[in-house]
Amino acid sequence: MRVSRFLVRSGLTVAAAAALPLALTAQPAVARASGISVSTTGSTVSVVTGACTQINGSWGTAALLTSGQASFAQGRQVALSGTSAGQSAAWSGVSPGTYTVVVMCSNGSTAGTQSVIVSTPAVPSVSMTPTASPSRGVMGGLGGAARDYGPVAMGVGGALVGTGVIAGAWFLRRRSKPYRL
């Protein structure tokens, strides 16, 4: 009884763990049916697709339509460029508003249609405020290298180092000759 209950619980856990990656990577049906991906960066609109095939050296054409334009021929048209893995087109200097991007392949089929909103770019505000600069420079380096020590401090430090060297030499000399006291 316990073993079968354990197997049922662990089986459900394994099934849920196996289904989780599939649920996370699933895309909505609308995005898959479109066949194009549209993005905006500032005043630039770009479209990417992989649905077109090259015919007579052309992949196809993409058009950017405003809300007042109804047909493909009325929009700003750009030829697709790329490889068999993916084709792309871009429009720069697009003013803020709502647009429709339509991609027509060179065989006459529509790869997809998608709406996009171009917003005004946010201009960062820069404010200038005066600040005092450090008077003694940067206190970095090995233990405050920017500090200026006087000749007395340097002399005392040199005397301590010299005393340590002499004491170390005397100790090592006495150690190498055990018959001397």
Backbone as a chain_set.jsonl record, in Angstrom:
{"seq": "MRVSRFLVRSGLTVAAAAALPLALTAQPAVARASGISVSTTGSTVSVVTGACTQINGSWGTAALLTSGQASFAQGRQVALSGTSAGQSAAWSGVSPGTYTVVVMCSNGSTAGTQSVIVSTPAVPSVSMTPTASPSRGVMGGLGGAARDYGPVAMGVGGALVGTGVIAGAWFLRRRSKPYRL", "coords": {"N": [[0.823, -1.191, 0.0], [1.887, 1.302, 0.889], [4.055, 1.546, -0.865], [2.842, 1.645, -3.407], [1.402, 4.04, -3.168], [3.489, 5.832, -2.867], [4.722, 5.513, -5.366], [2.727, 6.532, -7.055], [2.609, 9.213, -6.232], [5.252, 10.064, -6.804], [5.262, 9.583, -9.53], [3.396, 11.456, -10.47], [4.771, 13.791, -9.808], [7.058, 13.593, -11.435], [5.82, 13.703, -13.943], [4.745, 16.293, -13.879], [7.107, 17.783, -13.704], [8.237, 17.167, -16.155], [6.431, 18.327, -17.91], [6.616, 21.037, -17.395], [8.846, 22.507, -18.72], [7.838, 22.447, -21.337], [5.479, 23.911, -21.138], [6.496, 26.416, -20.459], [7.925, 27.19, -22.748], [6.041, 27.33, -24.712], [4.358, 29.243, -27.15], [1.938, 31.847, -27.729], [-0.868, 31.172, -29.88], [-1.423, 33.174, -31.734], [1.001, 34.552, -32.136], [2.552, 32.555, -33.312], [1.169, 32.091, -35.682], [1.499, 34.426, -37.083], [4.132, 34.742, -38.214], [6.024, 36.715, -38.399], [8.225, 38.96, -36.652], [8.117, 41.915, -34.944], [9.843, 44.801, -33.871], [10.681, 47.726, -31.918], [13.018, 50.366, -31.569], [13.632, 53.238, -30.18], [13.234, 55.532, -32.705], [13.246, 53.681, -34.695], [11.966, 51.019, -36.566], [11.864, 47.56, -36.86], [11.667, 44.441, -38.621], [11.543, 40.887, -38.558], [11.676, 37.788, -40.182], [11.257, 34.358, -41.12], [9.939, 33.104, -43.041], [9.972, 33.474, -45.781], [11.07, 32.595, -49.12], [13.825, 32.697, -51.378], [13.458, 34.091, -54.544], [14.47, 34.596, -57.775], [16.617, 36.193, -56.825], [15.432, 37.806, -54.907], [13.997, 38.261, -51.702], [11.641, 39.322, -50.845], [9.296, 41.911, -49.851], [8.802, 44.411, -47.364], [6.348, 46.406, -45.756], [5.536, 49.47, -44.158], [2.777, 50.66, -42.696], [0.716, 53.462, -42.031], [-2.005, 54.456, -39.834], [-3.9, 55.564, -41.522], [-3.49, 54.445, -44.005], [-4.433, 51.917, -46.295], [-3.665, 49.875, -48.081], [-1.012, 47.672, -49.165], [0.668, 48.83, -51.062], [0.605, 51.536, -50.45], [2.201, 52.015, -48.236], [5.438, 52.622, -46.576], [7.915, 51.067, -48.24], [10.337, 48.465, -47.988], [12.969, 46.428, -49.116], [13.431, 42.993, -48.303], [16.232, 41.554, -46.644], [18.82, 39.11, -46.123], [19.291, 35.684, -45.108], [18.547, 32.198, -45.844], [17.81, 31.297, -43.374], [16.755, 33.479, -42.011], [15.129, 36.596, -42.632], [15.207, 40.183, -42.87], [14.075, 43.591, -42.308], [14.185, 47.182, -42.033], [13.061, 50.35, -40.802], [13.961, 53.688, -40.424], [13.816, 56.743, -38.516], [11.114, 56.976, -37.86], [8.115, 58.501, -37.014], [6.343, 59.105, -33.884], [3.531, 56.98, -33.182], [0.857, 54.703, -34.215], [1.431, 51.84, -36.105], [1.217, 49.52, -38.877], [2.832, 46.612, -39.819], [3.548, 44.877, -42.71], [4.526, 41.954, -44.356], [5.453, 40.82, -47.433], [6.212, 38.035, -49.294], [8.495, 37.057, -51.964], [7.183, 35.262, -53.594], [4.606, 36.074, -53.595], [2.993, 35.522, -51.429], [1.675, 36.346, -48.178], [3.718, 36.872, -45.451], [3.167, 37.725, -42.924], [1.333, 39.923, -40.685], [1.495, 42.623, -38.48], [0.784, 44.817, -35.776], [2.309, 47.781, -34.44], [3.47, 50.018, -31.923], [4.972, 53.101, -31.911], [6.672, 54.987, -29.695], [7.379, 58.198, -28.203], [10.77, 58.949, -27.726], [12.238, 58.802, -24.538], [13.796, 61.523, -23.098], [16.655, 61.811, -21.309], [17.068, 63.697, -18.366], [19.576, 65.948, -17.542], [21.185, 67.212, -14.844], [23.199, 69.76, -13.645], [25.197, 69.987, -10.904], [27.233, 71.668, -8.672], [30.043, 70.208, -7.092], [32.261, 69.615, -4.4], [35.694, 68.984, -4.867], [37.953, 66.387, -3.857], [40.346, 67.375, -1.434], [42.814, 66.266, -0.818], [43.405, 64.394, -2.709], [43.085, 61.047, -4.015], [42.638, 58.509, -1.682], [44.138, 55.926, -1.974], [45.884, 52.915, -2.934], [48.64, 51.288, -1.328], [47.783, 51.137, 1.702], [47.171, 53.885, 2.195], [48.673, 55.585, 0.391], [48.722, 58.201, -0.483], [49.217, 59.877, 1.578], [51.339, 62.223, 3.154], [54.299, 61.732, 4.742], [56.438, 63.022, 7.265], [60.01, 63.847, 7.696], [60.863, 62.905, 10.216], [59.129, 60.781, 10.863], [59.784, 59.066, 8.783], [62.481, 58.541, 9.397], [62.308, 57.223, 11.911], [60.883, 54.948, 11.105], [62.726, 53.782, 9.314], [64.808, 53.211, 11.151], [63.559, 51.251, 12.736], [63.209, 49.181, 10.866], [65.882, 48.647, 10.203], [66.876, 47.775, 12.724], [65.393, 45.432, 12.992], [66.466, 43.885, 10.891], [69.161, 43.589, 11.694], [68.815, 42.226, 14.152], [67.681, 39.841, 13.236], [69.775, 38.775, 11.658], [71.735, 38.383, 13.641], [70.447, 36.443, 15.226], [70.26, 34.27, 13.414], [72.981, 33.76, 12.964], [73.884, 32.955, 15.494], [72.444, 30.659, 15.744], [73.494, 28.92, 13.821], [75.924, 28.169, 14.898], [76.194, 26.138, 17.344], [77.905, 25.71, 19.541], [78.594, 28.115, 20.663], [77.753, 30.584, 23.077]], "CA": [[0.0, 0.0, 0.0], [2.757, 2.459, 0.956], [4.879, 1.609, -2.068], [2.026, 2.095, -4.531], [1.083, 5.454, -2.952], [4.726, 6.543, -3.151], [4.929, 5.51, -6.811], [1.752, 7.431, -7.658], [3.044, 10.579, -5.945], [6.472, 10.375, -7.545], [4.909, 9.617, -10.948], [2.791, 12.751, -10.756], [5.828, 14.798, -9.724], [7.868, 13.463, -12.644], [5.013, 14.179, -15.068], [4.67, 17.755, -13.784], [8.43, 18.315, -14.016], [8.457, 17.013, -17.587], [5.537, 19.225, -18.64], [6.94, 22.436, -17.107], [9.574, 23.183, -19.801], [6.977, 22.594, -22.51], [4.545, 25.005, -20.874], [7.212, 27.686, -20.443], [8.381, 27.558, -24.08], [4.91, 27.448, -25.621], [4.008, 30.604, -27.53], [0.536, 31.964, -28.082], [-1.17, 30.787, -31.256], [-1.395, 34.357, -32.59], [2.382, 34.857, -32.476], [3.045, 31.542, -34.233], [0.496, 32.19, -36.965], [1.902, 35.649, -37.738], [5.293, 34.473, -39.051], [6.958, 37.829, -38.345], [8.479, 39.537, -35.341], [8.349, 43.348, -35.119], [10.36, 45.456, -32.666], [11.019, 49.144, -32.064], [14.081, 50.928, -30.746], [13.602, 54.674, -30.465], [12.432, 55.831, -33.888], [13.53, 52.651, -35.699], [11.092, 49.845, -36.542], [12.475, 46.465, -37.609], [10.875, 43.224, -38.742], [12.319, 39.688, -38.853], [10.852, 36.635, -40.551], [11.959, 33.227, -41.711], [8.915, 32.434, -43.829], [10.107, 33.724, -47.223], [12.108, 31.921, -49.894], [14.402, 33.589, -52.384], [13.078, 33.834, -55.932], [15.116, 35.559, -58.667], [17.466, 37.094, -56.054], [14.654, 38.651, -54.003], [13.294, 37.576, -50.62], [10.32, 39.911, -50.724], [9.229, 43.319, -49.466], [8.051, 44.718, -46.153], [5.76, 47.748, -45.824], [5.129, 50.089, -42.906], [1.555, 51.399, -42.997], [0.125, 54.269, -40.966], [-3.41, 54.103, -39.604], [-4.713, 56.051, -42.631], [-3.191, 53.7, -45.23], [-5.191, 50.671, -46.309], [-3.087, 48.827, -48.921], [0.425, 47.435, -49.087], [1.352, 49.754, -51.969], [0.627, 52.881, -49.9], [3.142, 52.109, -47.113], [6.876, 52.758, -46.829], [8.363, 49.72, -48.575], [11.754, 48.151, -47.886], [13.248, 45.06, -49.549], [13.96, 42.099, -47.28], [17.59, 41.061, -46.869], [19.164, 38.078, -45.152], [19.63, 34.348, -45.572], [17.398, 31.293, -45.786], [17.429, 31.13, -41.969], [15.978, 34.623, -41.554], [15.181, 37.812, -43.421], [14.856, 41.331, -42.047], [13.96, 44.912, -42.913], [14.108, 48.192, -40.985], [12.725, 51.723, -41.154], [14.475, 54.61, -39.414], [13.184, 58.052, -38.53], [9.664, 56.803, -37.804], [7.526, 59.39, -36.014], [5.489, 58.388, -32.934], [2.187, 56.628, -33.631], [0.554, 53.283, -34.375], [1.715, 51.41, -37.467], [1.032, 48.115, -39.215], [3.911, 46.086, -40.641], [3.104, 43.771, -43.559], [5.632, 41.354, -45.097], [5.051, 40.05, -48.626], [7.32, 37.26, -49.847], [8.657, 37.235, -53.408], [6.245, 34.394, -54.304], [3.284, 36.689, -53.541], [2.258, 35.188, -50.206], [1.901, 37.236, -47.051], [4.396, 36.183, -44.342], [2.505, 38.101, -41.69], [0.929, 41.3, -40.427], [1.535, 42.892, -37.047], [0.73, 46.228, -35.402], [3.365, 48.209, -33.536], [3.323, 51.392, -31.448], [6.235, 53.811, -31.76], [6.475, 56.044, -28.708], [8.415, 59.224, -28.198], [11.881, 58.53, -26.879], [12.404, 59.557, -23.301], [15.047, 62.262, -23.066], [17.111, 61.875, -19.923], [17.391, 65.052, -17.918], [20.882, 66.043, -16.922], [21.274, 68.408, -14.017], [24.563, 70.046, -13.23], [25.302, 70.514, -9.549], [28.654, 71.751, -8.301], [30.458, 69.409, -5.948], [33.635, 69.889, -3.983], [36.62, 67.912, -5.187], [38.765, 66.036, -2.695], [41.487, 68.273, -1.294], [44.076, 65.543, -0.669], [43.524, 63.349, -3.714], [42.475, 59.752, -3.74], [43.325, 57.756, -0.634], [44.2, 54.548, -2.435], [47.229, 52.366, -2.922], [48.974, 50.353, -0.26], [47.681, 51.688, 3.039], [47.167, 55.345, 2.252], [49.881, 56.038, -0.287], [48.658, 59.626, -0.781], [49.554, 60.63, 2.787], [52.718, 62.709, 3.132], [54.929, 61.589, 6.042], [57.59, 63.907, 7.451], [61.32, 63.189, 7.814], [60.99, 62.217, 11.504], [58.432, 59.503, 10.744], [60.565, 58.206, 7.888], [63.691, 58.127, 10.124], [61.928, 56.217, 12.909], [60.549, 53.72, 10.376], [63.982, 53.203, 8.827], [65.528, 52.652, 12.292], [62.895, 50.002, 13.129], [63.513, 48.156, 9.863], [67.296, 48.302, 10.38], [67.0, 46.994, 13.95], [64.863, 44.095, 12.71], [67.413, 43.165, 10.039], [70.333, 43.245, 12.517], [68.407, 41.193, 15.111], [67.493, 38.588, 12.499], [71.095, 38.256, 11.292], [72.39, 37.919, 14.871], [69.786, 35.203, 15.622], [70.64, 33.201, 12.493], [74.4, 33.476, 13.178], [73.996, 32.196, 16.742], [71.804, 29.35, 15.556], [74.344, 28.079, 12.995], [77.074, 27.716, 15.671], [75.606, 25.782, 18.635], [78.851, 25.664, 20.643], [78.761, 29.461, 21.229], [76.646, 31.054, 23.863]], "C": [[0.863, 1.249, 0.0], [3.558, 2.622, -0.325], [4.063, 2.129, -3.242], [1.661, 3.572, -4.389], [2.315, 6.312, -3.274], [4.967, 6.628, -4.656], [3.956, 6.452, -7.518], [2.191, 8.88, -7.45], [4.271, 10.946, -6.765], [6.199, 10.413, -9.049], [4.276, 10.937, -11.337], [3.825, 13.865, -10.731], [6.693, 14.77, -10.973], [7.104, 13.988, -13.852], [4.915, 15.705, -15.058], [6.009, 18.389, -14.141], [8.729, 18.202, -15.507], [7.607, 17.985, -18.398], [5.894, 20.694, -18.452], [7.75, 23.1, -18.214], [8.725, 23.38, -21.051], [5.999, 23.753, -22.334], [5.238, 26.355, -20.915], [7.634, 28.135, -21.837], [7.238, 27.706, -25.076], [4.595, 28.911, -25.88], [2.521, 30.657, -27.826], [0.314, 31.642, -29.56], [-1.114, 31.979, -32.196], [0.024, 34.661, -33.038], [2.941, 33.83, -33.452], [2.421, 31.686, -35.604], [0.974, 33.404, -37.748], [3.084, 35.412, -38.666], [6.299, 35.601, -39.078], [7.119, 38.286, -36.905], [8.886, 40.995, -35.547], [8.842, 43.92, -33.803], [10.683, 46.914, -32.977], [12.144, 49.498, -31.112], [14.158, 52.406, -31.085], [12.686, 54.956, -31.633], [12.713, 54.851, -35.022], [12.597, 51.468, -35.486], [11.762, 48.774, -37.386], [11.572, 45.243, -37.571], [11.8, 42.077, -39.134], [11.346, 38.567, -39.167], [11.758, 35.536, -41.094], [11.051, 32.478, -42.667], [9.118, 32.564, -45.331], [11.232, 32.903, -47.833], [12.577, 32.853, -50.993], [14.007, 33.141, -53.787], [13.664, 34.955, -56.777], [15.919, 36.601, -57.892], [16.73, 37.985, -55.082], [13.96, 37.793, -52.957], [11.862, 38.063, -50.506], [10.428, 41.351, -50.274], [8.403, 43.448, -48.193], [7.552, 46.151, -46.263], [5.337, 48.188, -44.429], [3.959, 51.008, -43.215], [1.119, 52.217, -41.794], [-1.335, 53.887, -40.821], [-4.302, 54.561, -40.755], [-4.494, 55.293, -43.936], [-3.832, 52.32, -45.174], [-4.515, 49.559, -47.109], [-1.568, 48.782, -48.764], [1.194, 48.459, -49.916], [1.46, 51.164, -51.4], [1.704, 53.071, -48.825], [4.573, 52.346, -47.555], [7.449, 51.366, -47.024], [9.88, 49.614, -48.506], [11.93, 46.703, -48.315], [13.829, 44.257, -48.387], [15.382, 41.693, -47.652], [17.879, 40.003, -45.822], [19.561, 36.784, -45.812], [18.382, 33.476, -45.506], [16.939, 31.063, -44.344], [16.568, 32.283, -41.472], [16.191, 35.839, -42.43], [14.725, 38.975, -42.542], [14.763, 42.587, -42.89], [13.817, 45.906, -41.766], [13.764, 49.547, -41.582], [13.275, 52.617, -40.058], [13.777, 55.957, -39.56], [11.669, 57.981, -38.525], [9.116, 57.705, -36.691], [6.597, 58.597, -35.095], [4.081, 58.156, -33.489], [2.013, 55.125, -33.695], [0.703, 52.917, -35.839], [1.382, 49.932, -37.617], [2.157, 47.708, -40.142], [3.381, 44.87, -41.392], [4.312, 43.268, -44.338], [5.061, 40.494, -46.213], [6.284, 39.352, -49.174], [7.367, 37.442, -51.356], [7.741, 36.319, -54.216], [4.803, 34.906, -54.23], [2.489, 36.382, -52.285], [2.617, 36.183, -49.092], [2.524, 36.44, -45.907], [3.734, 36.531, -43.027], [2.199, 39.578, -41.622], [0.92, 41.505, -38.921], [1.52, 44.397, -36.817], [1.829, 46.536, -34.403], [3.124, 49.666, -33.153], [4.713, 51.97, -31.256], [5.973, 54.971, -30.814], [7.608, 57.05, -28.799], [9.548, 58.777, -27.29], [11.998, 59.429, -25.655], [13.775, 60.219, -23.298], [15.501, 62.347, -21.612], [17.481, 63.305, -19.546], [18.713, 65.017, -17.166], [20.919, 67.331, -16.117], [22.708, 68.56, -13.541], [24.535, 70.633, -11.831], [26.773, 70.547, -9.176], [28.933, 70.906, -7.061], [31.904, 69.746, -5.634], [34.516, 68.708, -4.33], [37.459, 67.603, -3.957], [40.012, 66.906, -2.628], [42.814, 67.529, -1.253], [44.232, 64.436, -1.688], [42.848, 62.072, -3.277], [43.3, 59.025, -2.702], [43.335, 56.28, -1.017], [45.622, 54.031, -2.321], [47.42, 51.411, -1.76], [48.937, 51.066, 1.083], [47.766, 53.189, 3.104], [48.397, 55.943, 1.61], [49.862, 57.533, -0.573], [49.035, 60.479, 0.426], [51.035, 61.003, 2.765], [53.297, 62.625, 4.544], [56.168, 62.482, 6.099], [58.887, 63.132, 7.621], [61.501, 62.455, 9.143], [60.338, 60.84, 11.432], [59.202, 58.544, 9.845], [61.834, 57.698, 8.585], [63.39, 57.057, 11.144], [61.603, 54.892, 12.229], [61.782, 53.028, 9.853], [64.781, 52.566, 9.953], [64.904, 51.339, 12.751], [63.206, 48.876, 12.151], [64.96, 47.711, 10.017], [67.527, 47.444, 11.603], [66.494, 45.57, 13.733], [65.815, 43.269, 11.874], [68.628, 42.717, 10.869], [69.978, 42.135, 13.502], [68.219, 39.858, 14.42], [68.808, 37.963, 12.111], [71.815, 37.699, 12.51], [71.795, 36.581, 15.309], [70.217, 34.051, 14.724], [72.118, 32.823, 12.678], [74.585, 32.628, 14.421], [73.429, 30.794, 16.564], [72.718, 28.417, 14.765], [75.557, 27.553, 13.75], [76.589, 27.394, 17.096], [76.597, 25.78, 19.789], [79.095, 27.019, 21.271], [77.538, 29.847, 22.016], [76.386, 32.452, 23.616]], "O": [[0.623, 2.165, -0.787], [3.717, 3.74, -0.815], [4.544, 2.973, -3.998], [1.615, 4.288, -5.389], [2.198, 7.379, -3.875], [5.366, 7.674, -5.168], [4.334, 7.105, -8.491], [2.15, 9.683, -8.382], [4.323, 12.024, -7.356], [6.829, 11.186, -9.77], [4.571, 11.484, -12.4], [3.764, 14.786, -11.545], [7.027, 15.824, -11.515], [7.689, 14.655, -14.704], [4.992, 16.338, -16.111], [6.044, 19.422, -14.81], [9.41, 19.063, -16.064], [8.027, 18.422, -19.469], [5.509, 21.523, -19.277], [7.375, 24.195, -18.633], [8.88, 24.381, -21.75], [5.726, 24.489, -23.282], [4.646, 27.34, -21.355], [7.7, 29.336, -22.097], [7.463, 28.173, -26.192], [4.566, 29.723, -24.956], [1.908, 29.636, -28.137], [1.211, 31.821, -30.384], [-0.781, 31.805, -33.369], [0.24, 34.995, -34.203], [3.723, 34.185, -34.333], [3.086, 31.426, -36.606], [0.865, 33.414, -38.974], [3.042, 35.848, -39.816], [7.34, 35.469, -39.721], [6.265, 38.033, -36.055], [9.868, 41.284, -36.231], [8.328, 43.574, -32.739], [10.923, 47.288, -34.124], [12.212, 48.992, -29.991], [14.677, 52.788, -32.134], [11.493, 54.659, -31.575], [12.446, 55.156, -36.184], [12.453, 50.972, -34.368], [12.185, 49.047, -38.509], [10.816, 45.036, -36.623], [12.72, 42.254, -39.932], [10.321, 38.413, -38.504], [12.899, 35.791, -41.478], [11.35, 31.351, -43.061], [8.49, 31.827, -46.092], [12.209, 32.561, -47.168], [11.821, 33.695, -51.477], [14.191, 31.985, -54.168], [13.392, 36.13, -56.529], [15.909, 37.777, -58.257], [17.352, 38.858, -54.476], [13.405, 36.739, -53.268], [10.972, 37.308, -50.117], [11.505, 41.946, -50.306], [7.445, 42.708, -47.97], [8.247, 47.015, -46.8], [4.849, 47.391, -43.628], [4.116, 52.012, -43.909], [1.147, 51.728, -40.664], [-1.848, 53.082, -41.598], [-5.375, 53.989, -40.948], [-5.252, 55.487, -44.886], [-3.785, 51.639, -44.149], [-4.774, 48.387, -46.837], [-0.94, 49.731, -48.295], [2.265, 48.905, -49.506], [2.329, 51.924, -51.827], [2.078, 54.208, -48.539], [4.891, 52.283, -48.742], [7.472, 50.567, -46.088], [10.608, 50.525, -48.9], [11.141, 45.84, -47.93], [14.615, 44.773, -47.592], [15.698, 41.511, -48.827], [17.261, 39.99, -44.757], [20.094, 36.77, -46.921], [17.299, 33.947, -45.159], [15.794, 30.673, -44.119], [15.728, 32.084, -40.595], [17.297, 36.086, -42.911], [13.96, 38.788, -41.596], [15.278, 42.66, -44.006], [13.388, 45.545, -40.67], [14.127, 49.852, -42.718], [13.076, 52.334, -38.877], [13.216, 56.264, -40.611], [11.007, 58.831, -39.121], [9.603, 57.67, -35.561], [6.113, 57.532, -35.48], [3.516, 59.012, -34.169], [2.891, 54.365, -33.29], [0.167, 53.598, -36.714], [1.278, 49.193, -36.638], [2.415, 48.378, -41.141], [2.834, 43.947, -40.788], [5.047, 44.066, -44.92], [4.29, 39.566, -45.971], [7.285, 39.999, -49.482], [6.407, 37.918, -51.962], [7.534, 36.561, -55.405], [3.886, 34.26, -54.737], [1.406, 36.936, -52.097], [3.699, 36.769, -49.074], [1.946, 35.458, -45.442], [3.734, 35.718, -42.102], [2.728, 40.379, -42.392], [0.406, 40.672, -38.174], [2.149, 45.159, -37.552], [2.235, 45.676, -33.62], [2.633, 50.454, -33.961], [5.535, 51.408, -30.533], [5.146, 55.838, -31.099], [8.654, 56.785, -29.391], [9.3, 58.276, -26.193], [11.872, 60.65, -25.74], [14.794, 59.552, -23.475], [14.79, 62.903, -20.775], [18.123, 64.022, -20.314], [18.937, 64.184, -16.287], [20.705, 68.416, -16.659], [23.339, 67.602, -13.094], [23.912, 71.67, -11.603], [27.48, 69.554, -9.347], [28.153, 70.897, -6.108], [32.672, 70.12, -6.52], [34.134, 67.558, -4.114], [37.653, 68.47, -3.106], [40.661, 67.147, -3.646], [43.844, 68.097, -1.615], [45.126, 63.603, -1.541], [42.127, 62.04, -2.28], [44.522, 58.932, -2.823], [42.606, 55.48, -0.431], [46.465, 54.653, -1.675], [46.465, 50.803, -1.276], [49.967, 51.552, 1.55], [48.399, 53.719, 4.017], [49.095, 56.739, 2.238], [50.912, 58.095, -0.884], [49.16, 61.697, 0.298], [51.88, 60.187, 2.398], [52.859, 63.345, 5.441], [56.858, 62.669, 5.096], [58.874, 61.903, 7.683], [62.232, 61.466, 9.191], [60.914, 59.85, 11.882], [59.263, 57.345, 10.118], [62.223, 56.547, 8.388], [64.129, 56.078, 11.246], [61.997, 53.831, 12.714], [61.883, 51.804, 9.937], [65.374, 51.504, 9.762], [65.623, 50.409, 13.117], [63.441, 47.74, 12.565], [65.241, 46.513, 9.967], [68.292, 46.481, 11.544], [67.091, 44.613, 14.226], [65.964, 42.071, 12.114], [69.067, 41.574, 10.746], [70.757, 41.198, 13.676], [68.575, 38.825, 14.988], [68.965, 36.746, 12.214], [72.445, 36.646, 12.421], [72.529, 35.681, 15.717], [70.511, 32.963, 15.219], [72.458, 31.647, 12.552], [75.364, 31.675, 14.406], [73.908, 29.848, 17.189], [72.712, 27.213, 15.022], [76.174, 26.585, 13.304], [76.574, 28.274, 17.956], [76.167, 25.844, 20.94], [79.742, 27.093, 22.315], [76.417, 29.482, 21.663], [75.469, 33.023, 24.206]]}, "num_chains": 1, "name": "protein.A"}
